[in-house]
Amino acid sequence: MIEVKALKKRFKLTKEHQQKGKSKDVREHDGYFHSVQNVSFSCSQGEVLGLLGPNGAGKTTTLRMLSTALTPDSGHIHINGQNIVKKPLIGRKSIGFLSGSTGLYGRLSARENVEYFAKLHGLKGKTLKLRCEALFDMLDMTSFLDKRAEHLSTGMKQKASIARAVVHQPDVVVLDEPTTGLDIMTTQTVINFIRGLKNNGTPVIFSTHHLDEVALLCDRICVIDKGVSFFDDSIAQFKAQGNSEELNQAFMNLLQGAGHV
């Protein structure tokens, strides 16, 4: 289980930016951009949480704090009772994180990339071999395993990046827009993989702009805007509070009702 409570993160504005005059973004004040001001949510075993919000809402900054790439200014992140803000090494072992910047080594094959990161996490021998083979099958990677990463298509790279992110069988998986730019077949493979994680009891957090994916996968939704989470509850409650059975309309109604549009 992962519990996120009252996260905050600000970034110092450059002098050049401050000299340009008043910004339209209310999060810019006191010489800082307050990217995340108060974000809280939770995701239990076998749940999938959809992280929603407009562009620039603070979702990616939030996810980077979950990955321990950024340290919160305040707030708590607990995974199975462990505070990973205070113990980031435990966090890196506990979380499988995929973002748009999750890279592969271009001169290594897809197989070599995944096996390399498996070894970094301490896997070796038969355990490494069996884990990688299982992932390659689940993500339908067998046809391009020995191709260099620099020659892979967008979809192939994304599958290899997902395998790299979860090869160590993390306690929580965090995916930042995992299907963006993918074709229909690759998107379906990713969706099926997330379902497999859910069936195995792994909490999954993923941000997306595709609410059809939310309808297919999610048990819970968290909505963030202007660095604040103002909804964290079930799909049923999302529809009820958004006053619509259509997720797109419910999302817009919630934003408007909270004064975020």
PDB file of C-alpha atoms in Angstrom:
ATOM      1  CA  MET A   1       0.000   0.000   0.000  1.00  0.00           C
ATOM      2  CA  ILE A   2       1.120   3.551  -0.698  1.00  0.00           C
ATOM      3  CA  GLU A   3      -0.118   6.569   1.261  1.00  0.00           C
ATOM      4  CA  VAL A   4       0.680  10.123   0.177  1.00  0.00           C
ATOM      5  CA  LYS A   5      -0.086  12.943   2.584  1.00  0.00           C
ATOM      6  CA  ALA A   6       0.101  16.719   2.159  1.00  0.00           C
ATOM      7  CA  LEU A   7       2.966  16.839  -0.341  1.00  0.00           C
ATOM      8  CA  LYS A   8       4.441  20.223  -1.172  1.00  0.00           C
ATOM      9  CA  LYS A   9       7.168  21.214  -3.609  1.00  0.00           C
ATOM     10  CA  ARG A  10       8.287  24.647  -4.785  1.00  0.00           C
ATOM     11  CA  PHE A  11      10.949  25.830  -7.217  1.00  0.00           C
ATOM     12  CA  LYS A  12      12.810  29.123  -7.058  1.00  0.00           C
ATOM     13  CA  LEU A  13      11.995  31.462  -9.931  1.00  0.00           C
ATOM     14  CA  THR A  14      14.820  33.004 -11.923  1.00  0.00           C
ATOM     15  CA  LYS A  15      15.368  36.755 -11.659  1.00  0.00           C
ATOM     16  CA  GLU A  16      14.622  37.036 -15.383  1.00  0.00           C
ATOM     17  CA  HIS A  17      11.257  35.343 -14.889  1.00  0.00           C
ATOM     18  CA  GLN A  18      10.370  37.566 -11.944  1.00  0.00           C
ATOM     19  CA  GLN A  19      11.266  40.704 -13.882  1.00  0.00           C
ATOM     20  CA  LYS A  20       8.775  39.868 -16.635  1.00  0.00           C
ATOM     21  CA  GLY A  21       5.953  40.990 -14.394  1.00  0.00           C
ATOM     22  CA  LYS A  22       2.870  39.422 -12.903  1.00  0.00           C
ATOM     23  CA  SER A  23       2.175  35.819 -13.895  1.00  0.00           C
ATOM     24  CA  LYS A  24      -1.282  34.398 -14.596  1.00  0.00           C
ATOM     25  CA  ASP A  25      -0.433  31.314 -12.520  1.00  0.00           C
ATOM     26  CA  VAL A  26      -1.511  31.888  -8.911  1.00  0.00           C
ATOM     27  CA  ARG A  27       1.192  29.449  -7.777  1.00  0.00           C
ATOM     28  CA  GLU A  28       3.911  31.995  -8.534  1.00  0.00           C
ATOM     29  CA  HIS A  29       4.541  34.162  -5.495  1.00  0.00           C
ATOM     30  CA  ASP A  30       7.247  35.073  -2.993  1.00  0.00           C
ATOM     31  CA  GLY A  31       9.909  34.347  -5.616  1.00  0.00           C
ATOM     32  CA  TYR A  32       8.845  30.700  -6.013  1.00  0.00           C
ATOM     33  CA  PHE A  33       6.673  28.554  -8.222  1.00  0.00           C
ATOM     34  CA  HIS A  34       4.647  26.363  -5.855  1.00  0.00           C
ATOM     35  CA  SER A  35       4.215  23.415  -8.209  1.00  0.00           C
ATOM     36  CA  VAL A  36       2.641  21.104  -5.633  1.00  0.00           C
ATOM     37  CA  GLN A  37       0.841  22.771  -2.738  1.00  0.00           C
ATOM     38  CA  ASN A  38      -1.183  20.047  -1.049  1.00  0.00           C
ATOM     39  CA  VAL A  39      -1.500  16.592  -2.613  1.00  0.00           C
ATOM     40  CA  SER A  40      -2.820  13.533  -0.779  1.00  0.00           C
ATOM     41  CA  PHE A  41      -4.056  10.135  -1.957  1.00  0.00           C
ATOM     42  CA  SER A  42      -3.728   6.421  -1.264  1.00  0.00           C
ATOM     43  CA  CYS A  43      -3.644   3.191  -3.256  1.00  0.00           C
ATOM     44  CA  SER A  44      -4.090  -0.231  -1.645  1.00  0.00           C
ATOM     45  CA  GLN A  45      -3.075  -3.737  -2.685  1.00  0.00           C
ATOM     46  CA  GLY A  46      -4.632  -4.727  -5.997  1.00  0.00           C
ATOM     47  CA  GLU A  47      -5.958  -1.242  -6.717  1.00  0.00           C
ATOM     48  CA  VAL A  48      -5.314   0.957  -9.739  1.00  0.00           C
ATOM     49  CA  LEU A  49      -5.414   4.702  -9.080  1.00  0.00           C
ATOM     50  CA  GLY A  50      -5.869   7.103 -11.986  1.00  0.00           C
ATOM     51  CA  LEU A  51      -4.099  10.428 -11.479  1.00  0.00           C
ATOM     52  CA  LEU A  52      -5.973  13.085 -13.449  1.00  0.00           C
ATOM     53  CA  GLY A  53      -5.575  16.789 -14.021  1.00  0.00           C
ATOM     54  CA  PRO A  54      -5.007  19.431 -16.704  1.00  0.00           C
ATOM     55  CA  ASN A  55      -1.552  19.993 -18.171  1.00  0.00           C
ATOM     56  CA  GLY A  56       0.628  21.787 -15.634  1.00  0.00           C
ATOM     57  CA  ALA A  57      -1.497  20.663 -12.699  1.00  0.00           C
ATOM     58  CA  GLY A  58       1.458  19.247 -10.753  1.00  0.00           C
ATOM     59  CA  LYS A  59       1.003  15.568 -11.611  1.00  0.00           C
ATOM     60  CA  THR A  60       4.499  14.965 -12.963  1.00  0.00           C
ATOM     61  CA  THR A  61       6.142  16.786 -10.044  1.00  0.00           C
ATOM     62  CA  THR A  62       4.071  14.613  -7.696  1.00  0.00           C
ATOM     63  CA  LEU A  63       5.135  11.427  -9.478  1.00  0.00           C
ATOM     64  CA  ARG A  64       8.789  12.487  -9.431  1.00  0.00           C
ATOM     65  CA  MET A  65       8.517  12.856  -5.653  1.00  0.00           C
ATOM     66  CA  LEU A  66       7.078   9.342  -5.461  1.00  0.00           C
ATOM     67  CA  SER A  67      10.063   8.079  -7.451  1.00  0.00           C
ATOM     68  CA  THR A  68      12.455   9.869  -5.009  1.00  0.00           C
ATOM     69  CA  ALA A  69      13.922  11.897  -7.910  1.00  0.00           C
ATOM     70  CA  LEU A  70      12.630  14.971  -6.061  1.00  0.00           C
ATOM     71  CA  THR A  71      12.480  15.475  -2.305  1.00  0.00           C
ATOM     72  CA  PRO A  72       9.255  17.083  -1.022  1.00  0.00           C
ATOM     73  CA  ASP A  73       9.523  20.335   0.896  1.00  0.00           C
ATOM     74  CA  SER A  74       7.010  18.800   3.304  1.00  0.00           C
ATOM     75  CA  GLY A  75       4.588  15.901   3.477  1.00  0.00           C
ATOM     76  CA  HIS A  76       4.876  12.131   3.728  1.00  0.00           C
ATOM     77  CA  ILE A  77       5.052   9.141   1.377  1.00  0.00           C
ATOM     78  CA  HIS A  78       4.650   5.742   3.037  1.00  0.00           C
ATOM     79  CA  ILE A  79       4.947   2.378   1.276  1.00  0.00           C
ATOM     80  CA  ASN A  80       3.883  -0.551   3.433  1.00  0.00           C
ATOM     81  CA  GLY A  81       4.542   1.588   6.495  1.00  0.00           C
ATOM     82  CA  GLN A  82       8.020   2.777   5.437  1.00  0.00           C
ATOM     83  CA  ASN A  83       8.581   6.538   5.069  1.00  0.00           C
ATOM     84  CA  ILE A  84      10.420   6.737   1.752  1.00  0.00           C
ATOM     85  CA  VAL A  85      11.008  10.487   2.078  1.00  0.00           C
ATOM     86  CA  LYS A  86      13.319   9.696   4.994  1.00  0.00           C
ATOM     87  CA  LYS A  87      14.476   6.405   3.448  1.00  0.00           C
ATOM     88  CA  PRO A  88      14.796   7.052  -0.324  1.00  0.00           C
ATOM     89  CA  LEU A  89      16.872   3.918  -0.940  1.00  0.00           C
ATOM     90  CA  ILE A  90      13.972   1.805   0.297  1.00  0.00           C
ATOM     91  CA  GLY A  91      11.714   3.856  -1.966  1.00  0.00           C
ATOM     92  CA  ARG A  92      13.816   3.119  -5.048  1.00  0.00           C
ATOM     93  CA  LYS A  93      13.664  -0.583  -4.303  1.00  0.00           C
ATOM     94  CA  SER A  94       9.947  -0.470  -3.558  1.00  0.00           C
ATOM     95  CA  ILE A  95       8.759   1.493  -6.599  1.00  0.00           C
ATOM     96  CA  GLY A  96       8.789   0.713 -10.293  1.00  0.00           C
ATOM     97  CA  PHE A  97       8.667   4.089 -12.040  1.00  0.00           C
ATOM     98  CA  LEU A  98       8.055   4.852 -15.699  1.00  0.00           C
ATOM     99  CA  SER A  99       8.037   8.390 -17.053  1.00  0.00           C
ATOM    100  CA  GLY A 100       8.435   9.981 -20.451  1.00  0.00           C
ATOM    101  CA  SER A 101      12.127  10.409 -19.694  1.00  0.00           C
ATOM    102  CA  THR A 102      12.756   6.780 -18.687  1.00  0.00           C
ATOM    103  CA  GLY A 103      15.582   6.020 -21.062  1.00  0.00           C
ATOM    104  CA  LEU A 104      17.202   2.980 -22.608  1.00  0.00           C
ATOM    105  CA  TYR A 105      20.822   2.532 -23.607  1.00  0.00           C
ATOM    106  CA  GLY A 106      20.707   2.818 -27.387  1.00  0.00           C
ATOM    107  CA  ARG A 107      23.637   0.501 -28.113  1.00  0.00           C
ATOM    108  CA  LEU A 108      22.222  -2.280 -25.964  1.00  0.00           C
ATOM    109  CA  SER A 109      19.489  -4.586 -27.200  1.00  0.00           C
ATOM    110  CA  ALA A 110      16.050  -4.617 -25.564  1.00  0.00           C
ATOM    111  CA  ARG A 111      17.032  -7.820 -23.746  1.00  0.00           C
ATOM    112  CA  GLU A 112      20.359  -6.386 -22.556  1.00  0.00           C
ATOM    113  CA  ASN A 113      18.704  -3.227 -21.250  1.00  0.00           C
ATOM    114  CA  VAL A 114      16.202  -5.134 -19.122  1.00  0.00           C
ATOM    115  CA  GLU A 115      18.797  -7.631 -17.874  1.00  0.00           C
ATOM    116  CA  TYR A 116      21.188  -4.795 -16.989  1.00  0.00           C
ATOM    117  CA  PHE A 117      18.616  -3.108 -14.754  1.00  0.00           C
ATOM    118  CA  ALA A 118      17.667  -6.469 -13.268  1.00  0.00           C
ATOM    119  CA  LYS A 119      21.310  -6.933 -12.223  1.00  0.00           C
ATOM    120  CA  LEU A 120      21.380  -3.439 -10.706  1.00  0.00           C
ATOM    121  CA  HIS A 121      18.521  -4.583  -8.481  1.00  0.00           C
ATOM    122  CA  GLY A 122      20.436  -7.678  -7.417  1.00  0.00           C
ATOM    123  CA  LEU A 123      18.809 -10.290  -9.647  1.00  0.00           C
ATOM    124  CA  LYS A 124      21.108 -12.945 -11.052  1.00  0.00           C
ATOM    125  CA  GLY A 125      21.292 -16.470 -12.393  1.00  0.00           C
ATOM    126  CA  LYS A 126      18.111 -18.462 -12.823  1.00  0.00           C
ATOM    127  CA  THR A 127      15.995 -15.896 -10.955  1.00  0.00           C
ATOM    128  CA  LEU A 128      17.022 -13.173 -13.411  1.00  0.00           C
ATOM    129  CA  LYS A 129      16.426 -15.430 -16.421  1.00  0.00           C
ATOM    130  CA  LEU A 130      12.955 -16.546 -15.319  1.00  0.00           C
ATOM    131  CA  ARG A 131      11.843 -13.023 -14.368  1.00  0.00           C
ATOM    132  CA  CYS A 132      12.980 -11.516 -17.670  1.00  0.00           C
ATOM    133  CA  GLU A 133      11.426 -14.307 -19.734  1.00  0.00           C
ATOM    134  CA  ALA A 134       8.098 -13.839 -17.940  1.00  0.00           C
ATOM    135  CA  LEU A 135       8.156 -10.091 -18.640  1.00  0.00           C
ATOM    136  CA  PHE A 136       9.122 -10.575 -22.273  1.00  0.00           C
ATOM    137  CA  ASP A 137       6.127 -12.860 -22.740  1.00  0.00           C
ATOM    138  CA  MET A 138       3.676 -10.610 -20.872  1.00  0.00           C
ATOM    139  CA  LEU A 139       4.725  -7.544 -22.857  1.00  0.00           C
ATOM    140  CA  ASP A 140       4.942  -9.381 -26.191  1.00  0.00           C
ATOM    141  CA  MET A 141       8.613  -8.480 -26.677  1.00  0.00           C
ATOM    142  CA  THR A 142      10.042 -11.695 -28.093  1.00  0.00           C
ATOM    143  CA  SER A 143      10.159 -10.480 -31.721  1.00  0.00           C
ATOM    144  CA  PHE A 144      12.565  -7.607 -31.005  1.00  0.00           C
ATOM    145  CA  LEU A 145      14.577  -8.677 -27.966  1.00  0.00           C
ATOM    146  CA  ASP A 146      17.890  -8.679 -29.812  1.00  0.00           C
ATOM    147  CA  LYS A 147      17.429  -5.386 -31.643  1.00  0.00           C
ATOM    148  CA  ARG A 148      19.410  -2.387 -30.444  1.00  0.00           C
ATOM    149  CA  ALA A 149      17.235   0.046 -28.497  1.00  0.00           C
ATOM    150  CA  GLU A 150      18.201   2.892 -30.840  1.00  0.00           C
ATOM    151  CA  HIS A 151      16.511   1.008 -33.703  1.00  0.00           C
ATOM    152  CA  LEU A 152      13.256   0.189 -31.892  1.00  0.00           C
ATOM    153  CA  SER A 153       9.894   1.759 -32.696  1.00  0.00           C
ATOM    154  CA  THR A 154       8.121   3.954 -30.138  1.00  0.00           C
ATOM    155  CA  GLY A 155       5.940   1.056 -28.998  1.00  0.00           C
ATOM    156  CA  MET A 156       8.870  -1.342 -28.715  1.00  0.00           C
ATOM    157  CA  LYS A 157      10.831   1.182 -26.655  1.00  0.00           C
ATOM    158  CA  GLN A 158       7.863   1.686 -24.340  1.00  0.00           C
ATOM    159  CA  LYS A 159       7.493  -2.045 -23.738  1.00  0.00           C
ATOM    160  CA  ALA A 160      11.213  -2.346 -22.974  1.00  0.00           C
ATOM    161  CA  SER A 161      11.022   0.682 -20.668  1.00  0.00           C
ATOM    162  CA  ILE A 162       8.106  -0.843 -18.761  1.00  0.00           C
ATOM    163  CA  ALA A 163       9.993  -4.126 -18.413  1.00  0.00           C
ATOM    164  CA  ARG A 164      13.021  -2.209 -17.167  1.00  0.00           C
ATOM    165  CA  ALA A 165      10.870  -0.364 -14.603  1.00  0.00           C
ATOM    166  CA  VAL A 166       9.239  -3.460 -13.093  1.00  0.00           C
ATOM    167  CA  VAL A 167      11.881  -6.161 -13.520  1.00  0.00           C
ATOM    168  CA  HIS A 168      12.660  -6.098  -9.767  1.00  0.00           C
ATOM    169  CA  GLN A 169       8.993  -6.842  -8.883  1.00  0.00           C
ATOM    170  CA  PRO A 170       8.364  -3.604  -6.965  1.00  0.00           C
ATOM    171  CA  ASP A 171       5.755  -3.177  -4.239  1.00  0.00           C
ATOM    172  CA  VAL A 172       4.173  -0.240  -6.120  1.00  0.00           C
ATOM    173  CA  VAL A 173       4.201   0.624  -9.838  1.00  0.00           C
ATOM    174  CA  VAL A 174       3.972   4.259 -10.978  1.00  0.00           C
ATOM    175  CA  LEU A 175       3.324   4.983 -14.670  1.00  0.00           C
ATOM    176  CA  ASP A 176       3.318   8.506 -16.117  1.00  0.00           C
ATOM    177  CA  GLU A 177       1.135   8.510 -19.265  1.00  0.00           C
ATOM    178  CA  PRO A 178       2.294   5.031 -20.330  1.00  0.00           C
ATOM    179  CA  THR A 179       0.194   4.840 -23.523  1.00  0.00           C
ATOM    180  CA  THR A 180       0.907   8.279 -25.013  1.00  0.00           C
ATOM    181  CA  GLY A 181       1.911   7.966 -28.662  1.00  0.00           C
ATOM    182  CA  LEU A 182       1.297   4.219 -28.864  1.00  0.00           C
ATOM    183  CA  ASP A 183      -0.714   2.381 -31.490  1.00  0.00           C
ATOM    184  CA  ILE A 184      -3.862   0.445 -30.618  1.00  0.00           C
ATOM    185  CA  MET A 185      -2.188  -2.968 -30.331  1.00  0.00           C
ATOM    186  CA  THR A 186       0.654  -1.719 -28.099  1.00  0.00           C
ATOM    187  CA  THR A 187      -1.792   0.244 -25.966  1.00  0.00           C
ATOM    188  CA  GLN A 188      -3.825  -2.932 -25.428  1.00  0.00           C
ATOM    189  CA  THR A 189      -0.672  -4.808 -24.396  1.00  0.00           C
ATOM    190  CA  VAL A 190       0.096  -2.112 -21.806  1.00  0.00           C
ATOM    191  CA  ILE A 191      -3.496  -2.176 -20.520  1.00  0.00           C
ATOM    192  CA  ASN A 192      -3.390  -5.959 -20.189  1.00  0.00           C
ATOM    193  CA  PHE A 193      -0.076  -5.694 -18.350  1.00  0.00           C
ATOM    194  CA  ILE A 194      -1.566  -3.225 -15.847  1.00  0.00           C
ATOM    195  CA  ARG A 195      -4.476  -5.626 -15.333  1.00  0.00           C
ATOM    196  CA  GLY A 196      -1.954  -8.365 -14.620  1.00  0.00           C
ATOM    197  CA  LEU A 197      -0.261  -6.211 -11.979  1.00  0.00           C
ATOM    198  CA  LYS A 198      -3.636  -5.545 -10.399  1.00  0.00           C
ATOM    199  CA  ASN A 199      -4.528  -9.245 -10.377  1.00  0.00           C
ATOM    200  CA  ASN A 200      -1.216  -9.953  -8.619  1.00  0.00           C
ATOM    201  CA  GLY A 201      -2.110  -7.458  -5.886  1.00  0.00           C
ATOM    202  CA  THR A 202       0.359  -4.736  -6.908  1.00  0.00           C
ATOM    203  CA  PRO A 203      -0.870  -1.159  -6.352  1.00  0.00           C
ATOM    204  CA  VAL A 204      -0.624   0.823  -9.602  1.00  0.00           C
ATOM    205  CA  ILE A 205      -0.697   4.603  -9.952  1.00  0.00           C
ATOM    206  CA  PHE A 206      -0.858   5.990 -13.440  1.00  0.00           C
ATOM    207  CA  SER A 207      -1.462   9.440 -14.848  1.00  0.00           C
ATOM    208  CA  THR A 208      -3.360   9.709 -18.094  1.00  0.00           C
ATOM    209  CA  HIS A 209      -5.488  12.024 -20.201  1.00  0.00           C
ATOM    210  CA  HIS A 210      -7.403   9.065 -21.647  1.00  0.00           C
ATOM    211  CA  LEU A 211     -10.504   8.574 -19.509  1.00  0.00           C
ATOM    212  CA  ASP A 212     -11.482   5.460 -21.451  1.00  0.00           C
ATOM    213  CA  GLU A 213      -8.382   3.837 -19.907  1.00  0.00           C
ATOM    214  CA  VAL A 214      -9.522   5.033 -16.488  1.00  0.00           C
ATOM    215  CA  ALA A 215     -12.904   3.366 -17.053  1.00  0.00           C
ATOM    216  CA  LEU A 216     -11.195   0.107 -18.057  1.00  0.00           C
ATOM    217  CA  LEU A 217      -8.631  -0.065 -15.272  1.00  0.00           C
ATOM    218  CA  CYS A 218      -9.178   2.152 -12.288  1.00  0.00           C
ATOM    219  CA  ASP A 219     -10.702   1.515  -8.892  1.00  0.00           C
ATOM    220  CA  ARG A 220      -9.934   4.996  -7.604  1.00  0.00           C
ATOM    221  CA  ILE A 221      -9.294   8.464  -9.021  1.00  0.00           C
ATOM    222  CA  CYS A 222      -7.278  11.381  -7.694  1.00  0.00           C
ATOM    223  CA  VAL A 223      -7.742  14.766  -9.374  1.00  0.00           C
ATOM    224  CA  ILE A 224      -5.037  17.416  -9.098  1.00  0.00           C
ATOM    225  CA  ASP A 225      -5.178  20.998 -10.299  1.00  0.00           C
ATOM    226  CA  LYS A 226      -2.990  23.991  -9.494  1.00  0.00           C
ATOM    227  CA  GLY A 227      -0.914  21.752  -7.250  1.00  0.00           C
ATOM    228  CA  VAL A 228      -3.835  20.679  -5.045  1.00  0.00           C
ATOM    229  CA  SER A 229      -5.647  17.337  -4.906  1.00  0.00           C
ATOM    230  CA  PHE A 230      -9.336  18.045  -4.480  1.00  0.00           C
ATOM    231  CA  PHE A 231     -10.738  14.575  -5.163  1.00  0.00           C
ATOM    232  CA  ASP A 232      -9.534  11.139  -4.040  1.00  0.00           C
ATOM    233  CA  ASP A 233     -12.185   8.441  -4.051  1.00  0.00           C
ATOM    234  CA  SER A 234     -13.812   5.620  -6.000  1.00  0.00           C
ATOM    235  CA  ILE A 235     -14.998   5.672  -9.612  1.00  0.00           C
ATOM    236  CA  ALA A 236     -18.599   5.533  -8.371  1.00  0.00           C
ATOM    237  CA  GLN A 237     -18.077   8.567  -6.152  1.00  0.00           C
ATOM    238  CA  PHE A 238     -16.301  10.369  -9.006  1.00  0.00           C
ATOM    239  CA  LYS A 239     -19.387   9.952 -11.179  1.00  0.00           C
ATOM    240  CA  ALA A 240     -21.748  10.891  -8.336  1.00  0.00           C
ATOM    241  CA  GLN A 241     -19.826  13.997  -7.305  1.00  0.00           C
ATOM    242  CA  GLY A 242     -19.261  14.940 -10.959  1.00  0.00           C
ATOM    243  CA  ASN A 243     -22.994  14.465 -11.621  1.00  0.00           C
ATOM    244  CA  SER A 244     -22.477  12.365 -14.753  1.00  0.00           C
ATOM    245  CA  GLU A 245     -22.064   8.743 -15.777  1.00  0.00           C
ATOM    246  CA  GLU A 246     -19.640   9.920 -18.477  1.00  0.00           C
ATOM    247  CA  LEU A 247     -16.163  10.290 -17.010  1.00  0.00           C
ATOM    248  CA  ASN A 248     -15.181  13.181 -19.285  1.00  0.00           C
ATOM    249  CA  GLN A 249     -18.221  15.204 -18.243  1.00  0.00           C
ATOM    250  CA  ALA A 250     -17.838  14.241 -14.586  1.00  0.00           C
ATOM    251  CA  PHE A 251     -14.222  15.443 -14.733  1.00  0.00           C
ATOM    252  CA  MET A 252     -15.226  18.831 -16.195  1.00  0.00           C
ATOM    253  CA  ASN A 253     -18.058  19.214 -13.680  1.00  0.00           C
ATOM    254  CA  LEU A 254     -15.699  18.493 -10.785  1.00  0.00           C
ATOM    255  CA  LEU A 255     -13.191  21.063 -12.036  1.00  0.00           C
ATOM    256  CA  GLN A 256     -15.906  23.669 -12.436  1.00  0.00           C
ATOM    257  CA  GLY A 257     -17.494  22.864  -9.088  1.00  0.00           C
ATOM    258  CA  ALA A 258     -14.162  23.264  -7.343  1.00  0.00           C
ATOM    259  CA  GLY A 259     -13.532  26.570  -9.109  1.00  0.00           C
ATOM    260  CA  HIS A 260     -10.657  25.185 -11.187  1.00  0.00           C
ATOM    261  CA  VAL A 261     -12.068  26.173 -14.598  1.00  0.00           C
TER     262      VAL A 261
END
